[in-house]
Amino acid sequence: MRHSRDLTKGSVPKNLWFLAWPQMVEGVFNSLDQMVDLFWAGRVIGFRAIGGIGVAQAYAHLVMMARTGLDIAMQAMISRAVGAGRMDTANHIALQGLTVTIILSSVLAVAGVLAAKPLLDLLALSDEVIAVTIVYLQYQFAGSAVQGWRKSAEATLQAAGDVLTPMKATLLARSLHIVITPFLIFGWFGAPEMGIAGAAAANIIAQAVGFVWNMYALFAGSAPLRLTLRGYRLDVPLMGRMLKIGLPASGTQLERGLSELMLVRLVAPFGDIALAAYALTRRLERLTHIGSMGMGRASGILVGQNLGAGSIERAKSTVRWAVGYVLVIRGFAGIVLLLAPAFFILIFNQDPAFLVVAIIWIRIQAVSGMLLGGGQVLQQSFNVAGDTMAPLLITFMSMWVLEVPAAFLLSQFTPLGQYGIPVAIGLAMFLRLALYALYYRTGRWTRVKVL
């Protein structure tokens, strides 16, 4: 069955939701993946493990971000080709992109495994946090390779308009991860007893299953694209064009990942409780990203296909609808976190001192997080339209000109102390949304040549 439709015609809101809802469901399970690891860390070991796992996930996320630009470039080129009715071109682009991703993800993962201990030492973490984190981090780096393969196949399917197959692959992978994690942590029924590292090992197995599912759909012909290795060859010029489009997008993601690690460096001197509160807050923030990330990716794909078909006004309308929907979704999520932060914190750990600090962190982030969704939608839309330089520059301005310096100044030289860090994050979110909105109005993102 081909899970697709002509996205260049018909109702823009209906097409947007057709693409968005499976990616929102997928986002729920992607977020649960990290939350499951934090749950077992907090329940089995304590709040220090929450901080350590948060740091490890930030590093693994950084590796994923380094290759995310390739997925964005693939989606930009494939969606344009599909919108123009050039399916053979779309198939060729997909094979070249998957080849580069498999090689790059594997190299980055090996480098991460070898550098795990020095990377943790860079952040001035306590010895207790490093001890519970290092093996978990090495497994996370290994898993980032397999996850990169799955995400690349997923991006290929989505760009062609098939959002249901990747959703099913994610549901299967994340459910498998949730089920087998305690077996590998505690050594149930003859499984190896690996401690919290078992959660990361379970993730590797689950990601591999999801990758196989997506690749089967691509090669079996059950997706809009049908890949074949017959006549396969390396197309170096095409790979070069992908890198030209994708490198700025990877740069944007790396800016975000490195700024997060810089914030960890600023939080760490305030103690393990502050580090754990920061880690949990950022993970909960990503859980509330579900709507904005899913809607943002849907908007980007729809924008790409409509630009490929020459429908510029439909592309602009798509972005406006997506931003409006996301502001409502993020507003609701922010209100829930603002009113009931303790409910979420107690799921992971019940230490009274941790609870007091984490409540303040979450409430500050809940207010500022309401602004984040609109910026994410605009960034995704520009990226998949092929305009990857604007998000790179806007992210640099908001995170490295404002967020990191403000976090340092507010936390070190004002009575806010550690809470100056989430305040700085909120200021950066406001600036990012404002700059993206101004750039949207220029219309330059609709005129970028991709194919």
Coordinates of C-alpha atoms in Angstrom, one line a residue, residues 87-293:
M87 CA 10.6 10.0 -9.5
D88 CA 13.7 8.5 -11.1
T89 CA 15.7 11.5 -9.9
A90 CA 14.2 11.1 -6.4
N91 CA 15.2 7.5 -6.3
H92 CA 18.8 8.3 -7.3
I93 CA 19.1 11.0 -4.7
A94 CA 17.8 8.7 -2.0
L95 CA 20.4 6.0 -2.7
Q96 CA 23.3 8.5 -2.8
G97 CA 22.1 10.1 0.5
L98 CA 21.8 6.8 2.2
T99 CA 25.3 5.8 1.2
V100 CA 26.8 9.0 2.6
T101 CA 24.8 8.7 5.8
I102 CA 25.8 5.1 6.5
I103 CA 29.5 6.0 6.1
L104 CA 29.4 9.3 8.1
S105 CA 27.3 7.9 10.9
S106 CA 29.6 5.0 11.4
V107 CA 32.8 7.1 11.5
L108 CA 31.3 9.6 14.0
A109 CA 30.1 6.7 16.3
V110 CA 33.5 5.1 16.4
A111 CA 35.1 8.4 17.2
G112 CA 32.6 9.0 20.0
V113 CA 33.2 5.6 21.6
L114 CA 36.9 6.2 21.7
A115 CA 36.6 9.7 23.1
A116 CA 33.9 9.1 25.7
K117 CA 36.1 9.6 28.8
P118 CA 37.8 12.8 27.7
L119 CA 34.5 14.3 26.6
L120 CA 33.1 13.8 30.1
D121 CA 36.2 15.3 31.7
L122 CA 35.7 18.5 29.7
L123 CA 32.5 19.4 31.5
A124 CA 33.9 19.4 35.1
L125 CA 31.4 16.7 36.2
S126 CA 31.7 15.1 39.6
D127 CA 33.5 11.8 39.9
E128 CA 30.2 10.2 40.9
V129 CA 28.4 11.4 37.8
I130 CA 31.2 10.3 35.5
A131 CA 31.3 6.8 37.1
V132 CA 27.6 6.1 36.3
T133 CA 27.8 7.7 32.8
I134 CA 30.8 6.6 30.9
V135 CA 29.7 3.1 29.7
Y136 CA 26.2 4.3 29.0
L137 CA 27.7 7.1 26.9
Q138 CA 29.8 4.6 24.9
Y139 CA 26.8 2.5 24.1
Q140 CA 24.9 5.7 23.2
F141 CA 27.6 6.7 20.7
A142 CA 27.4 3.2 19.1
G143 CA 23.6 3.5 18.9
S144 CA 23.9 6.9 17.2
A145 CA 25.2 5.2 14.1
V146 CA 22.2 2.8 13.8
Q147 CA 19.8 5.6 14.7
G148 CA 21.4 7.7 11.9
W149 CA 20.7 5.0 9.4
R150 CA 17.1 4.7 10.5
K151 CA 16.6 8.5 10.5
S152 CA 18.0 8.8 7.0
A153 CA 15.7 6.1 5.6
E154 CA 12.8 7.8 7.5
A155 CA 13.6 11.2 6.0
T156 CA 13.6 9.6 2.5
L157 CA 10.1 8.1 3.0
Q158 CA 8.8 11.4 4.5
A159 CA 10.1 13.5 1.7
A160 CA 8.2 11.4 -0.8
G161 CA 5.0 11.8 1.2
D162 CA 5.0 8.5 3.1
V163 CA 4.7 9.4 6.8
L164 CA 2.9 6.3 8.0
T165 CA 5.7 3.8 7.3
P166 CA 8.3 5.7 9.4
M167 CA 5.7 6.2 12.1
K168 CA 5.2 2.4 12.3
A169 CA 8.9 1.8 12.3
T170 CA 9.4 4.2 15.2
L171 CA 6.5 2.7 17.2
L172 CA 8.0 -0.7 16.8
A173 CA 11.5 0.4 17.7
R174 CA 10.5 2.5 20.7
S175 CA 8.1 -0.1 22.0
L176 CA 10.9 -2.7 21.8
H177 CA 13.3 -0.4 23.6
I178 CA 10.8 0.2 26.4
V179 CA 10.1 -3.6 26.8
I180 CA 13.7 -5.0 26.7
T181 CA 15.4 -2.2 28.7
P182 CA 14.7 -3.7 32.2
F183 CA 15.8 -7.1 31.0
L184 CA 19.2 -5.8 30.2
I185 CA 19.4 -3.5 33.2
F186 CA 18.6 -6.2 35.8
G187 CA 19.6 -9.3 33.9
W188 CA 16.1 -10.9 33.9
F189 CA 15.6 -14.3 32.4
G190 CA 19.3 -14.9 31.6
A191 CA 19.9 -11.6 29.9
P192 CA 23.3 -9.9 30.8
E193 CA 23.0 -7.6 33.8
M194 CA 24.4 -4.3 32.5
G195 CA 23.0 -1.7 34.8
I196 CA 21.9 1.6 33.3
A197 CA 24.1 0.9 30.2
G198 CA 21.6 -1.8 29.4
A199 CA 19.1 0.9 28.5
A200 CA 21.5 2.2 25.8
A201 CA 22.2 -1.4 24.6
A202 CA 18.5 -1.9 24.2
N203 CA 18.3 1.2 22.1
I204 CA 20.8 -0.2 19.6
I205 CA 18.7 -3.3 19.1
A206 CA 15.5 -1.3 18.7
Q207 CA 17.1 1.2 16.3
A208 CA 18.3 -1.7 14.1
V209 CA 14.8 -3.2 13.9
G210 CA 13.4 0.2 12.9
F211 CA 16.1 0.7 10.2
V212 CA 15.3 -2.7 8.6
W213 CA 11.6 -1.9 8.6
N214 CA 12.1 1.4 6.7
M215 CA 14.6 -0.1 4.3
Y216 CA 12.2 -2.9 3.5
A217 CA 9.5 -0.4 2.6
L218 CA 11.9 1.5 0.3
F219 CA 13.2 -1.6 -1.6
A220 CA 10.0 -3.6 -1.6
G221 CA 7.9 -1.0 -3.4
S222 CA 5.4 -0.4 -0.6
A223 CA 6.5 3.3 -0.5
P224 CA 6.1 6.0 -3.1
L225 CA 9.8 5.5 -3.9
R226 CA 11.1 2.1 -5.0
L227 CA 14.8 1.7 -4.6
T228 CA 17.0 -0.8 -6.5
L229 CA 20.7 -1.4 -6.5
R230 CA 20.6 -2.3 -10.2
G231 CA 22.9 0.1 -12.0
Y232 CA 24.0 1.7 -8.7
R233 CA 27.0 3.9 -8.8
L234 CA 28.5 6.6 -6.7
D235 CA 27.5 10.1 -7.9
V236 CA 30.1 12.3 -6.5
P237 CA 28.8 15.6 -7.9
L238 CA 25.4 14.9 -6.5
M239 CA 26.9 14.1 -3.1
G240 CA 28.7 17.4 -3.3
R241 CA 25.5 19.2 -3.9
M242 CA 24.0 17.4 -0.9
L243 CA 26.9 18.5 1.3
K244 CA 26.6 22.1 0.0
I245 CA 23.0 22.2 1.1
G246 CA 23.4 20.0 4.2
L247 CA 26.5 21.4 5.8
P248 CA 24.9 24.7 6.9
A249 CA 21.9 22.7 8.3
S250 CA 24.4 20.5 10.2
G251 CA 26.1 23.6 11.4
T252 CA 22.8 24.9 12.7
Q253 CA 22.2 21.7 14.7
L254 CA 25.8 21.7 15.9
E255 CA 25.5 25.2 17.1
R256 CA 22.5 24.1 19.2
G257 CA 24.2 21.0 20.5
L258 CA 27.4 22.8 21.4
S259 CA 25.5 25.5 23.2
E260 CA 23.7 22.9 25.2
L261 CA 27.0 21.4 26.3
M262 CA 28.3 24.9 27.1
L263 CA 25.3 25.4 29.3
V264 CA 26.1 22.0 31.0
R265 CA 29.5 23.4 31.8
L266 CA 27.9 26.5 33.4
V267 CA 25.4 24.4 35.4
A268 CA 27.9 21.8 36.7
P269 CA 29.6 24.1 39.3
F270 CA 26.2 24.6 41.0
G271 CA 26.3 20.9 42.0
D272 CA 24.8 17.6 41.0
I273 CA 21.2 18.6 41.9
A274 CA 21.3 21.6 39.6
L275 CA 22.8 19.4 36.8
A276 CA 20.0 16.8 37.3
A277 CA 17.4 19.6 37.2
Y278 CA 18.9 21.0 34.0
A279 CA 18.9 17.5 32.4
L280 CA 15.4 16.7 33.3
T281 CA 14.1 20.1 32.3
R282 CA 15.7 19.8 28.8
R283 CA 14.3 16.3 28.3
L284 CA 10.8 17.5 29.3
E285 CA 11.2 20.4 27.0
R286 CA 11.9 18.0 24.2
L287 CA 8.8 16.1 25.1
T288 CA 6.7 19.3 24.6
H289 CA 8.5 19.7 21.2
I290 CA 6.4 16.9 19.9
G291 CA 3.9 19.1 18.2
S292 CA 6.3 21.7 16.9
M293 CA 8.8 19.3 15.5

